[in-house]
mmCIF file of N, CA and C in Angstrom:
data_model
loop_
_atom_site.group_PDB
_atom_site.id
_atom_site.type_symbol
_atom_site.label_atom_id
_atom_site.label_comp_id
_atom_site.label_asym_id
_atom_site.label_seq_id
_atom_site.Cartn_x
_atom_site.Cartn_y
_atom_site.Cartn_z
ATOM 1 N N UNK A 1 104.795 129.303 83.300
ATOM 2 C CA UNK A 1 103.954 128.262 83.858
ATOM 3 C C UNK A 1 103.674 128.561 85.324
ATOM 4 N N UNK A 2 102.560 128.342 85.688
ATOM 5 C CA UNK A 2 101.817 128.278 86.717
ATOM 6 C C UNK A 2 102.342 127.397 88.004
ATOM 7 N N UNK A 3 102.679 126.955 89.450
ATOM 8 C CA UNK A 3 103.141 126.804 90.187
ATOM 9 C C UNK A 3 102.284 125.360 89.906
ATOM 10 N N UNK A 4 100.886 125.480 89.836
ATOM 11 C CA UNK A 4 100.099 124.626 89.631
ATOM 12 C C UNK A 4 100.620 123.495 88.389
ATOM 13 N N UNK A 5 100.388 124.271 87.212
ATOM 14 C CA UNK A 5 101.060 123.625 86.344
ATOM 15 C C UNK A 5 102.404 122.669 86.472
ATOM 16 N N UNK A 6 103.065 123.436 86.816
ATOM 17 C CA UNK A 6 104.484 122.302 87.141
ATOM 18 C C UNK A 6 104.195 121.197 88.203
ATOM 19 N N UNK A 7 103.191 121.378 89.017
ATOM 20 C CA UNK A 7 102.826 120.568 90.158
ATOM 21 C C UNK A 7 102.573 119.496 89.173
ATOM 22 N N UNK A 8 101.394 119.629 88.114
ATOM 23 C CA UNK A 8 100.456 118.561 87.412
ATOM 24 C C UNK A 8 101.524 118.065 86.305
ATOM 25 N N UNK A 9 102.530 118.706 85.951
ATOM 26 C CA UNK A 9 103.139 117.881 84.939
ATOM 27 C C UNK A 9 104.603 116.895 85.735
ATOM 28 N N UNK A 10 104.575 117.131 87.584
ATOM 29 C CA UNK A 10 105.377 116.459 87.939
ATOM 30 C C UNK A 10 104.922 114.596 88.327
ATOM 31 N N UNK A 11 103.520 115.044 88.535
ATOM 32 C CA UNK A 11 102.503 113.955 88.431
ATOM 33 C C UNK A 11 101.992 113.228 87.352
ATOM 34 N N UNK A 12 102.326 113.657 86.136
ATOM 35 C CA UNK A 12 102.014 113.291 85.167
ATOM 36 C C UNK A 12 103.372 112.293 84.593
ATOM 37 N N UNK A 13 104.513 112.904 85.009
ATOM 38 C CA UNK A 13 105.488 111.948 85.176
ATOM 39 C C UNK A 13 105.682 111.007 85.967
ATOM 40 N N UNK A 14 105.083 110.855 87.280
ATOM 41 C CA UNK A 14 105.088 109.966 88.266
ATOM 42 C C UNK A 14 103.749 108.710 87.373
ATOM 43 N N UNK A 15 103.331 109.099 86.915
ATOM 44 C CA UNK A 15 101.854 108.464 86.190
ATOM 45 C C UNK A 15 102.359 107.704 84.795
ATOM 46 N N UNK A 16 103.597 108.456 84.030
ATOM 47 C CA UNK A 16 103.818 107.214 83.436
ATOM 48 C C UNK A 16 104.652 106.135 83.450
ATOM 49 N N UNK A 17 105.647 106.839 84.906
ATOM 50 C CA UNK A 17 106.361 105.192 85.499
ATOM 51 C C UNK A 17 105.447 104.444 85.828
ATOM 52 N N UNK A 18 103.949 104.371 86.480
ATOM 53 C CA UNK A 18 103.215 103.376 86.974
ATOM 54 C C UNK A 18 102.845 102.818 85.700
ATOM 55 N N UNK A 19 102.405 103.660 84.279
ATOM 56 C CA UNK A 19 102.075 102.959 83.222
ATOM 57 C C UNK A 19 103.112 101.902 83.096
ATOM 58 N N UNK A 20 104.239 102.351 83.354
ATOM 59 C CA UNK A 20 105.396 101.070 83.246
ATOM 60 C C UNK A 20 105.380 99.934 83.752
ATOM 61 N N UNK A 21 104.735 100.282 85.275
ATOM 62 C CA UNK A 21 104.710 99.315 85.719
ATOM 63 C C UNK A 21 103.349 98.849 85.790
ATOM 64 N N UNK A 22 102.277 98.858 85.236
ATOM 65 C CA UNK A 22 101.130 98.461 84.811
ATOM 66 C C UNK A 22 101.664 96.945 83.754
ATOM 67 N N UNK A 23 102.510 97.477 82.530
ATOM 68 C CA UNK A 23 102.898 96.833 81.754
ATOM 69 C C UNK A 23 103.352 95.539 82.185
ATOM 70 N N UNK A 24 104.735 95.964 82.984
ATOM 71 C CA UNK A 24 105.121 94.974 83.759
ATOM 72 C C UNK A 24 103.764 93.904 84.363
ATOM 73 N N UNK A 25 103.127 94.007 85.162
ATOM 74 C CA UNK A 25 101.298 93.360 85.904
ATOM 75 C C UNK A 25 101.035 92.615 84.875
ATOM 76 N N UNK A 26 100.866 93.360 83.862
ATOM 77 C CA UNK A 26 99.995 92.807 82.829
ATOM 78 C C UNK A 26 100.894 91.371 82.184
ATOM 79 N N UNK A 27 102.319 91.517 81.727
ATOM 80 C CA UNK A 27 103.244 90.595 81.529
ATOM 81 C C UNK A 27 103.066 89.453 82.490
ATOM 82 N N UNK A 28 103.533 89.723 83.651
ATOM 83 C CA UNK A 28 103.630 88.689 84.894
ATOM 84 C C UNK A 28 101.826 87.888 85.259
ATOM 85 N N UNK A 29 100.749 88.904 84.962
ATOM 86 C CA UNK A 29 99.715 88.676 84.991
ATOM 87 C C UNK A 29 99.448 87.169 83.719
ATOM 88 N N UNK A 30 99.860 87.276 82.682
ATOM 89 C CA UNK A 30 100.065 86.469 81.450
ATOM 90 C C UNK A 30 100.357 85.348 81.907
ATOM 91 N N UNK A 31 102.492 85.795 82.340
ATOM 92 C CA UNK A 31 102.664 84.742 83.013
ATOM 93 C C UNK A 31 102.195 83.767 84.187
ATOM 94 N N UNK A 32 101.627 83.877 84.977
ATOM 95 C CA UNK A 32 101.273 82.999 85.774
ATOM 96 C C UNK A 32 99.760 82.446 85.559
ATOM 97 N N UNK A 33 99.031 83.192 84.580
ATOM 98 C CA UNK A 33 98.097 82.049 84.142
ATOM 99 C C UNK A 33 98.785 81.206 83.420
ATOM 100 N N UNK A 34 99.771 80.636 82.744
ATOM 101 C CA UNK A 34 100.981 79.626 82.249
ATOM 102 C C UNK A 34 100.691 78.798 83.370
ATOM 103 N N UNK A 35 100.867 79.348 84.615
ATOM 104 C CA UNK A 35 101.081 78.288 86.328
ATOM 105 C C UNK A 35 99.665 78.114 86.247
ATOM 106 N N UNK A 36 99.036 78.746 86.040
ATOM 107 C CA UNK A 36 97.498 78.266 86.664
ATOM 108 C C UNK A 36 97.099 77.317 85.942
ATOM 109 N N UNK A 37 96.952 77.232 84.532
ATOM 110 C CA UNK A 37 96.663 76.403 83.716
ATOM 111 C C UNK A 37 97.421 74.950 83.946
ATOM 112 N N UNK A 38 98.348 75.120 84.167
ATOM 113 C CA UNK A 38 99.174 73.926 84.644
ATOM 114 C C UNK A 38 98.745 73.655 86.543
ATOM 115 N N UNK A 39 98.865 73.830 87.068
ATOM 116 C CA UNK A 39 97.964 73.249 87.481
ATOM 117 C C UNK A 39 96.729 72.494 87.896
ATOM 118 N N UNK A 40 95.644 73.525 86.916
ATOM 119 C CA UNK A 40 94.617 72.479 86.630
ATOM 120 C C UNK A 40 95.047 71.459 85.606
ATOM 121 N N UNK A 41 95.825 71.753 84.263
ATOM 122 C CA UNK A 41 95.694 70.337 84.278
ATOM 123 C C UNK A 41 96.206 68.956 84.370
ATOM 124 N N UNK A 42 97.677 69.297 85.095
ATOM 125 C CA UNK A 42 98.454 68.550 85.473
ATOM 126 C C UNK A 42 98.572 68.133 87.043
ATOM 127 N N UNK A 43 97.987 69.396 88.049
ATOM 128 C CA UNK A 43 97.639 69.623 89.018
ATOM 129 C C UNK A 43 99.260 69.477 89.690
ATOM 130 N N UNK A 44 99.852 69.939 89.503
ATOM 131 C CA UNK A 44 101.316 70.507 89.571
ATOM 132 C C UNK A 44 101.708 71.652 90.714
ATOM 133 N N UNK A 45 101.538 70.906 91.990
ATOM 134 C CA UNK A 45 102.080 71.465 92.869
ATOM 135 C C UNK A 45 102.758 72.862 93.107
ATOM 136 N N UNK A 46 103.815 72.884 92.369
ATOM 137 C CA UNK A 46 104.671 73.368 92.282
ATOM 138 C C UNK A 46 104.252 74.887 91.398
ATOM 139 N N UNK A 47 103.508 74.553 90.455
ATOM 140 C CA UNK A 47 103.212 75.423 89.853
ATOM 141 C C UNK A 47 102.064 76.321 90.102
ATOM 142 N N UNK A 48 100.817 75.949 91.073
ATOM 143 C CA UNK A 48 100.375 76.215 92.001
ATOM 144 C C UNK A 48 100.433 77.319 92.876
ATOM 145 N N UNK A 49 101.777 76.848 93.651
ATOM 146 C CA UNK A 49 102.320 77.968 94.461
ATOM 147 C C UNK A 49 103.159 79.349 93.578
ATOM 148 N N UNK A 50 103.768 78.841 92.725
ATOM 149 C CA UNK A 50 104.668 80.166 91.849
ATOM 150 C C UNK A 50 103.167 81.111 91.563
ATOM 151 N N UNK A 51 102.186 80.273 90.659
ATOM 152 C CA UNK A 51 100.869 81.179 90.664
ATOM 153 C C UNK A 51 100.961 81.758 91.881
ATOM 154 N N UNK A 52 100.176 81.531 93.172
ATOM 155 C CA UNK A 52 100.221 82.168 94.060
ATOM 156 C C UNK A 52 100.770 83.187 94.069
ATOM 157 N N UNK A 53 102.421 82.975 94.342
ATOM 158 C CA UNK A 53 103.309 84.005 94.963
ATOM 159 C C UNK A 53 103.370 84.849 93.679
ATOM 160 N N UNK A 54 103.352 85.009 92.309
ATOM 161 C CA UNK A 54 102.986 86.028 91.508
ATOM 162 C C UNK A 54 101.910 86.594 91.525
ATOM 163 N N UNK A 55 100.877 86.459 92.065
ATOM 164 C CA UNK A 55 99.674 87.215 92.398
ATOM 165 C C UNK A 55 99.704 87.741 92.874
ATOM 166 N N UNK A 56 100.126 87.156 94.682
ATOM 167 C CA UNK A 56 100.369 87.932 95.998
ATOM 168 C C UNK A 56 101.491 89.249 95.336
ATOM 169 N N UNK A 57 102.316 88.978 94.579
ATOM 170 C CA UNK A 57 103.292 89.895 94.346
ATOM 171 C C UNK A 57 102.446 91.180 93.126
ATOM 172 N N UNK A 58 101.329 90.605 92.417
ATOM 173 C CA UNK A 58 101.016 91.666 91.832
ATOM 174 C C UNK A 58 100.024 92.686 92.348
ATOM 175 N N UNK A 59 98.993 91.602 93.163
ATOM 176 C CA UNK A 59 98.585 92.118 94.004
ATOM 177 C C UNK A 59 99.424 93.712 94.967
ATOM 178 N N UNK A 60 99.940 93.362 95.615
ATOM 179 C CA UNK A 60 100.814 93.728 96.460
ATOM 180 C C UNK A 60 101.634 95.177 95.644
ATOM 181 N N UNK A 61 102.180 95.038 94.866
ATOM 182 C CA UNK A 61 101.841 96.351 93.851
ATOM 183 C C UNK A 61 101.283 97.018 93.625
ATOM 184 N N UNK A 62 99.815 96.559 93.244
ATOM 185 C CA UNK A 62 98.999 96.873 92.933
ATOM 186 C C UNK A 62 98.585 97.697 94.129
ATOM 187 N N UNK A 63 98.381 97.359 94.952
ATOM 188 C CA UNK A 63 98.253 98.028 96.457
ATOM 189 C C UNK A 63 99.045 99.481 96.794
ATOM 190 N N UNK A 64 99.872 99.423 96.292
ATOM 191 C CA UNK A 64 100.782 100.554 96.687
ATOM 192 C C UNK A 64 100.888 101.583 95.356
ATOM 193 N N UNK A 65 100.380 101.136 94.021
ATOM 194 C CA UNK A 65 100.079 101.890 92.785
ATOM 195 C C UNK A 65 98.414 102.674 93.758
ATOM 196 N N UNK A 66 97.968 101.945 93.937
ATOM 197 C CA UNK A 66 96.639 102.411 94.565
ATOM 198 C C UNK A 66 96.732 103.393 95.648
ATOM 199 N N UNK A 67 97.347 102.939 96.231
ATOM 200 C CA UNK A 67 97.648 104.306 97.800
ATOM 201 C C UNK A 67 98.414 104.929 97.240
ATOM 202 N N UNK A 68 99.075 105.016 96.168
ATOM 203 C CA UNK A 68 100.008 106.937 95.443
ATOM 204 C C UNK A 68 98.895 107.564 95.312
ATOM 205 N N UNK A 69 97.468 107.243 94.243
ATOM 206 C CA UNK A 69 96.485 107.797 93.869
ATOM 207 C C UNK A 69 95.583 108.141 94.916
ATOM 208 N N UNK A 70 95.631 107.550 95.917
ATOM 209 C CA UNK A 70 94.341 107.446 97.495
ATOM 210 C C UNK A 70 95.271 108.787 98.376
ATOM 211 N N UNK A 71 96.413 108.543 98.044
ATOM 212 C CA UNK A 71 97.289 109.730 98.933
ATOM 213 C C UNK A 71 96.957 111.156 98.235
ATOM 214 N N UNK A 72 97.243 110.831 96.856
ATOM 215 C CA UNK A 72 96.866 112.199 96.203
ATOM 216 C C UNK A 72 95.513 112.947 95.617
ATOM 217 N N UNK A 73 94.748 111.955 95.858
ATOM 218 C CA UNK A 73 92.852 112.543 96.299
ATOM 219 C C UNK A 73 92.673 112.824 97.324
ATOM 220 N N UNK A 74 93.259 112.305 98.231
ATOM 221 C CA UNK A 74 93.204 113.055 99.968
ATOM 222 C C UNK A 74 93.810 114.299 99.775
ATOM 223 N N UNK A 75 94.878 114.531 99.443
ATOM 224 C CA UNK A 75 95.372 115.678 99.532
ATOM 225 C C UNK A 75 94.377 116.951 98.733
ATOM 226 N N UNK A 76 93.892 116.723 97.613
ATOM 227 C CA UNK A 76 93.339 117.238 96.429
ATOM 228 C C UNK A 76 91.874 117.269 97.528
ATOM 229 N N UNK A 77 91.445 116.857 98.114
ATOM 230 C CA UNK A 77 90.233 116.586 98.334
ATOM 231 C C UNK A 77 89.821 117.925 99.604
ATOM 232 N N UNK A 78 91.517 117.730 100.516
ATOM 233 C CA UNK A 78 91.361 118.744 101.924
ATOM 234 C C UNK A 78 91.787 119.917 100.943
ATOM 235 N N UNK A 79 92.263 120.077 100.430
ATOM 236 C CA UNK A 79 92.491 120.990 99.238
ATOM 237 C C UNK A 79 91.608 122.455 99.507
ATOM 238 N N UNK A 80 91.862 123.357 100.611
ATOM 239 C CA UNK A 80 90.852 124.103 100.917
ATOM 240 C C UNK A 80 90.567 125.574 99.553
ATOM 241 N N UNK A 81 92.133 125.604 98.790
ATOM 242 C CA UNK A 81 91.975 126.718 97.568
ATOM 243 C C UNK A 81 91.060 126.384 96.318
ATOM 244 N N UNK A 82 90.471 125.475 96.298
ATOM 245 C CA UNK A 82 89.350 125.009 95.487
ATOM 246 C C UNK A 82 88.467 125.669 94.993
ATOM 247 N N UNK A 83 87.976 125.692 93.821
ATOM 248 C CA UNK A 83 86.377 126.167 93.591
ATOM 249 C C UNK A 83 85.402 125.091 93.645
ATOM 250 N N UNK A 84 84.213 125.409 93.862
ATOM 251 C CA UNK A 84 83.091 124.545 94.798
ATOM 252 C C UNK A 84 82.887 123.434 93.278
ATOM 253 N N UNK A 85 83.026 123.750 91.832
ATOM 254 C CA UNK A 85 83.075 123.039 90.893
ATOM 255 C C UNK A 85 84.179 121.388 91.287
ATOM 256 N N UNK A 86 85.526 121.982 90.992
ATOM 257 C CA UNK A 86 86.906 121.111 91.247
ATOM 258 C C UNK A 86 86.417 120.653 92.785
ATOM 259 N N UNK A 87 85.931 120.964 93.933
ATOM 260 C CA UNK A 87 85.319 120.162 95.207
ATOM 261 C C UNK A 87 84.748 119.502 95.011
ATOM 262 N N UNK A 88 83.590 119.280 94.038
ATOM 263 C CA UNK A 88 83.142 118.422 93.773
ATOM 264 C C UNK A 88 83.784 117.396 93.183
ATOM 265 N N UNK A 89 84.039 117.537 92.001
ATOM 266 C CA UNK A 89 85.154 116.698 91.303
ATOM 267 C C UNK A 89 85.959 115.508 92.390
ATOM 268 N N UNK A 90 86.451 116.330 93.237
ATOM 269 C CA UNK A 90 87.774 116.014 93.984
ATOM 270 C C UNK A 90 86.851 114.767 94.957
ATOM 271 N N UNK A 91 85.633 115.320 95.171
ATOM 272 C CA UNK A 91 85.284 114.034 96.257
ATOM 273 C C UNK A 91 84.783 113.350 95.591
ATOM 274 N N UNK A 92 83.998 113.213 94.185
ATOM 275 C CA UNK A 92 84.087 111.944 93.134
ATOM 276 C C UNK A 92 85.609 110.843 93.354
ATOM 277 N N UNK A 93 86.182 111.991 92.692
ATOM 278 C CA UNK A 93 87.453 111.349 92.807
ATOM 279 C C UNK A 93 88.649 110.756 94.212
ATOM 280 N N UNK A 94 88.160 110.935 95.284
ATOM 281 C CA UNK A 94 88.513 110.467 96.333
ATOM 282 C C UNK A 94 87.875 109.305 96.182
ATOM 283 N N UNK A 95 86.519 109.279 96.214
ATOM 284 C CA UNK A 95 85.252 108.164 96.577
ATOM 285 C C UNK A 95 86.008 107.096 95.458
ATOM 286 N N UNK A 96 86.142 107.695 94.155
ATOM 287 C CA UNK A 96 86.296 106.388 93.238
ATOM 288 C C UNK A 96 87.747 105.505 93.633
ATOM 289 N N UNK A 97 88.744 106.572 94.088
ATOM 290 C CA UNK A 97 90.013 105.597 94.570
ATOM 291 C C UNK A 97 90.479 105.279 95.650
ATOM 292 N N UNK A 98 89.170 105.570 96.743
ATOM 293 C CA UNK A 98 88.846 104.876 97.834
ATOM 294 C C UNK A 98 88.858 103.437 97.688
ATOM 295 N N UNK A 99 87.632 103.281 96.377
ATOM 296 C CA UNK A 99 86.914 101.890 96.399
ATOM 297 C C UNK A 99 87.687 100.769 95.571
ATOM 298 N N UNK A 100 88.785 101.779 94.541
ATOM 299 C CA UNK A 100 89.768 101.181 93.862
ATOM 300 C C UNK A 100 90.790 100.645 94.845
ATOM 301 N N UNK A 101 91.070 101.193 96.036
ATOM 302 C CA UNK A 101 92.058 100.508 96.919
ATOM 303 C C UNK A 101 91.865 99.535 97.921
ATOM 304 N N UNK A 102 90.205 99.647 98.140
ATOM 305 C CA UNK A 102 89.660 98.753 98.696
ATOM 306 C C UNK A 102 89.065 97.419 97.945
ATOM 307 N N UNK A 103 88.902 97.639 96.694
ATOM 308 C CA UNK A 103 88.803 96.259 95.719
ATOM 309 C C UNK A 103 90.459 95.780 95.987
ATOM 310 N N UNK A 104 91.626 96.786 95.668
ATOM 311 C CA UNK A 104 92.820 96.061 95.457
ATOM 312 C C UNK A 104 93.385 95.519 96.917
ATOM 313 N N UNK A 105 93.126 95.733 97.930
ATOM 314 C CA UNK A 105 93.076 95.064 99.022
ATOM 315 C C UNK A 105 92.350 93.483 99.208
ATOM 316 N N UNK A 106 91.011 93.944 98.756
ATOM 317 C CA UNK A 106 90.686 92.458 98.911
ATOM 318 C C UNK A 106 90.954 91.514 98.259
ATOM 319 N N UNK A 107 91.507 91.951 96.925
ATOM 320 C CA UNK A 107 92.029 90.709 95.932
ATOM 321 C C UNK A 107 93.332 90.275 96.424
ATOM 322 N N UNK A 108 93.847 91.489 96.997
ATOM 323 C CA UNK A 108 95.426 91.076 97.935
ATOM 324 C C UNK A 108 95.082 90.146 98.452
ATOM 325 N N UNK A 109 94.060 90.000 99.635
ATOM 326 C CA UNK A 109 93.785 89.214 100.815
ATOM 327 C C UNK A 109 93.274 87.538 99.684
ATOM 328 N N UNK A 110 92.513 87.806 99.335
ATOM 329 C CA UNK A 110 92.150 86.302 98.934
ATOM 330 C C UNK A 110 93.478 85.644 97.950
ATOM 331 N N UNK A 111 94.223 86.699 97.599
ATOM 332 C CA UNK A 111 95.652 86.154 96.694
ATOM 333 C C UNK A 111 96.055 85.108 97.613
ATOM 334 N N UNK A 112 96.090 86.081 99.258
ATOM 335 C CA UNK A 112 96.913 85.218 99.898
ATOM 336 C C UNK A 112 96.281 84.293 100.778
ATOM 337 N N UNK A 113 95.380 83.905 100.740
ATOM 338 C CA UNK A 113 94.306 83.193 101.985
ATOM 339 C C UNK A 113 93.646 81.896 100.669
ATOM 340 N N UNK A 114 93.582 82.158 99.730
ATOM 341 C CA UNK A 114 93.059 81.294 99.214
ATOM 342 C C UNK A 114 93.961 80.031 98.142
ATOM 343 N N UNK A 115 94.086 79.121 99.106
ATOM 344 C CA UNK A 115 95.406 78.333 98.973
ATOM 345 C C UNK A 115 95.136 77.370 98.429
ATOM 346 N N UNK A 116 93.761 76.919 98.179
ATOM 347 C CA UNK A 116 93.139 75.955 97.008
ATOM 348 C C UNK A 116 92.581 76.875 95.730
ATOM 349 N N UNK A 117 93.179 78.106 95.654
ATOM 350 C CA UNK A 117 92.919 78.545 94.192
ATOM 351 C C UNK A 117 91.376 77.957 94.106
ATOM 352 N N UNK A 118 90.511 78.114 95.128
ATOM 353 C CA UNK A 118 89.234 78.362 94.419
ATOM 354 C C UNK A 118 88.436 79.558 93.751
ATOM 355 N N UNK A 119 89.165 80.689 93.959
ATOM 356 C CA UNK A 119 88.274 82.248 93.364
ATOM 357 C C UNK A 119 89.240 82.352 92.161
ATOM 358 N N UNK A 120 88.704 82.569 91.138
ATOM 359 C CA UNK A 120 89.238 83.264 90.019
ATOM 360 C C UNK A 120 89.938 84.698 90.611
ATOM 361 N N UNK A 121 90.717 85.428 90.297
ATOM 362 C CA UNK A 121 90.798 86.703 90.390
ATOM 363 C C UNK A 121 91.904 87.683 89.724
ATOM 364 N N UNK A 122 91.721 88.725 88.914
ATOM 365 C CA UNK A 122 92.236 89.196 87.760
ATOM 366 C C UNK A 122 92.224 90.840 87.883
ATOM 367 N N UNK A 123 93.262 91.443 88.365
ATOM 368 C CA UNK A 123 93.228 93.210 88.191
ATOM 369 C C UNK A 123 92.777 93.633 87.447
ATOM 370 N N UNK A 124 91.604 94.973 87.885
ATOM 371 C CA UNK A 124 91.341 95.495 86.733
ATOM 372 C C UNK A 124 91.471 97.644 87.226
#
């Protein structure tokens, strides 16, 4: 195997702990529409805020699942042993998990700023 190769299958392992913890998002994601729903229709204080702070918290994950991938298109991107094909590629792929970390930022921010739960908002 190729120096390369072992590089991509050490990443490929780092890729399916995040699937793990995707899983996890998706669970806790479940759970706290439970809080949301109860709030609207009981309007339950309490339950309210747990929504919140499970958002902010998936959010907030989510953020840092995003900058592993934003770290490793930067790298891939200055990547000067490239062929002009994979350069291309690579700045697709910067650009797309640029905008993926900058969507998951702003859903961070309104997780936490929006304290009357007026925006819907749901990872994708």
């Amino acid at each position: 195997m190729s120096k390369s190769d072992i590089e991509r299958i050490k990443k490929i392992k780092i890729e399916n702990i995040i699937w793990f913890f995707y899983f996890i998002i998706i669970l806790l994601s479940y759970y706290s529409n439970y809080y949301e729903i109860d709030y609207f229709k009981n309007k339950n204080i309490i339950s309210k805020e747990k929504y919140r702070k499970i958002n902010i918290f998936i959010f907030s994950v989510l953020v840092i699942i995003y900058s592993y991938f934003e770290i490793d298109s930067i790298s891939s991107f200055f990547d000067c042993n490239t062929s002009s094909d994979k350069s291309k590629y690579d700045k697709l792929v910067f650009i797309a998990t640029s905008l993926v970390l900058i969507s998951g930022l702003i859903f961070l921010y309104i997780a936490c700023v929006d304290v009357d739960l007026e925006e819907e908002i749901a990872f994708s």
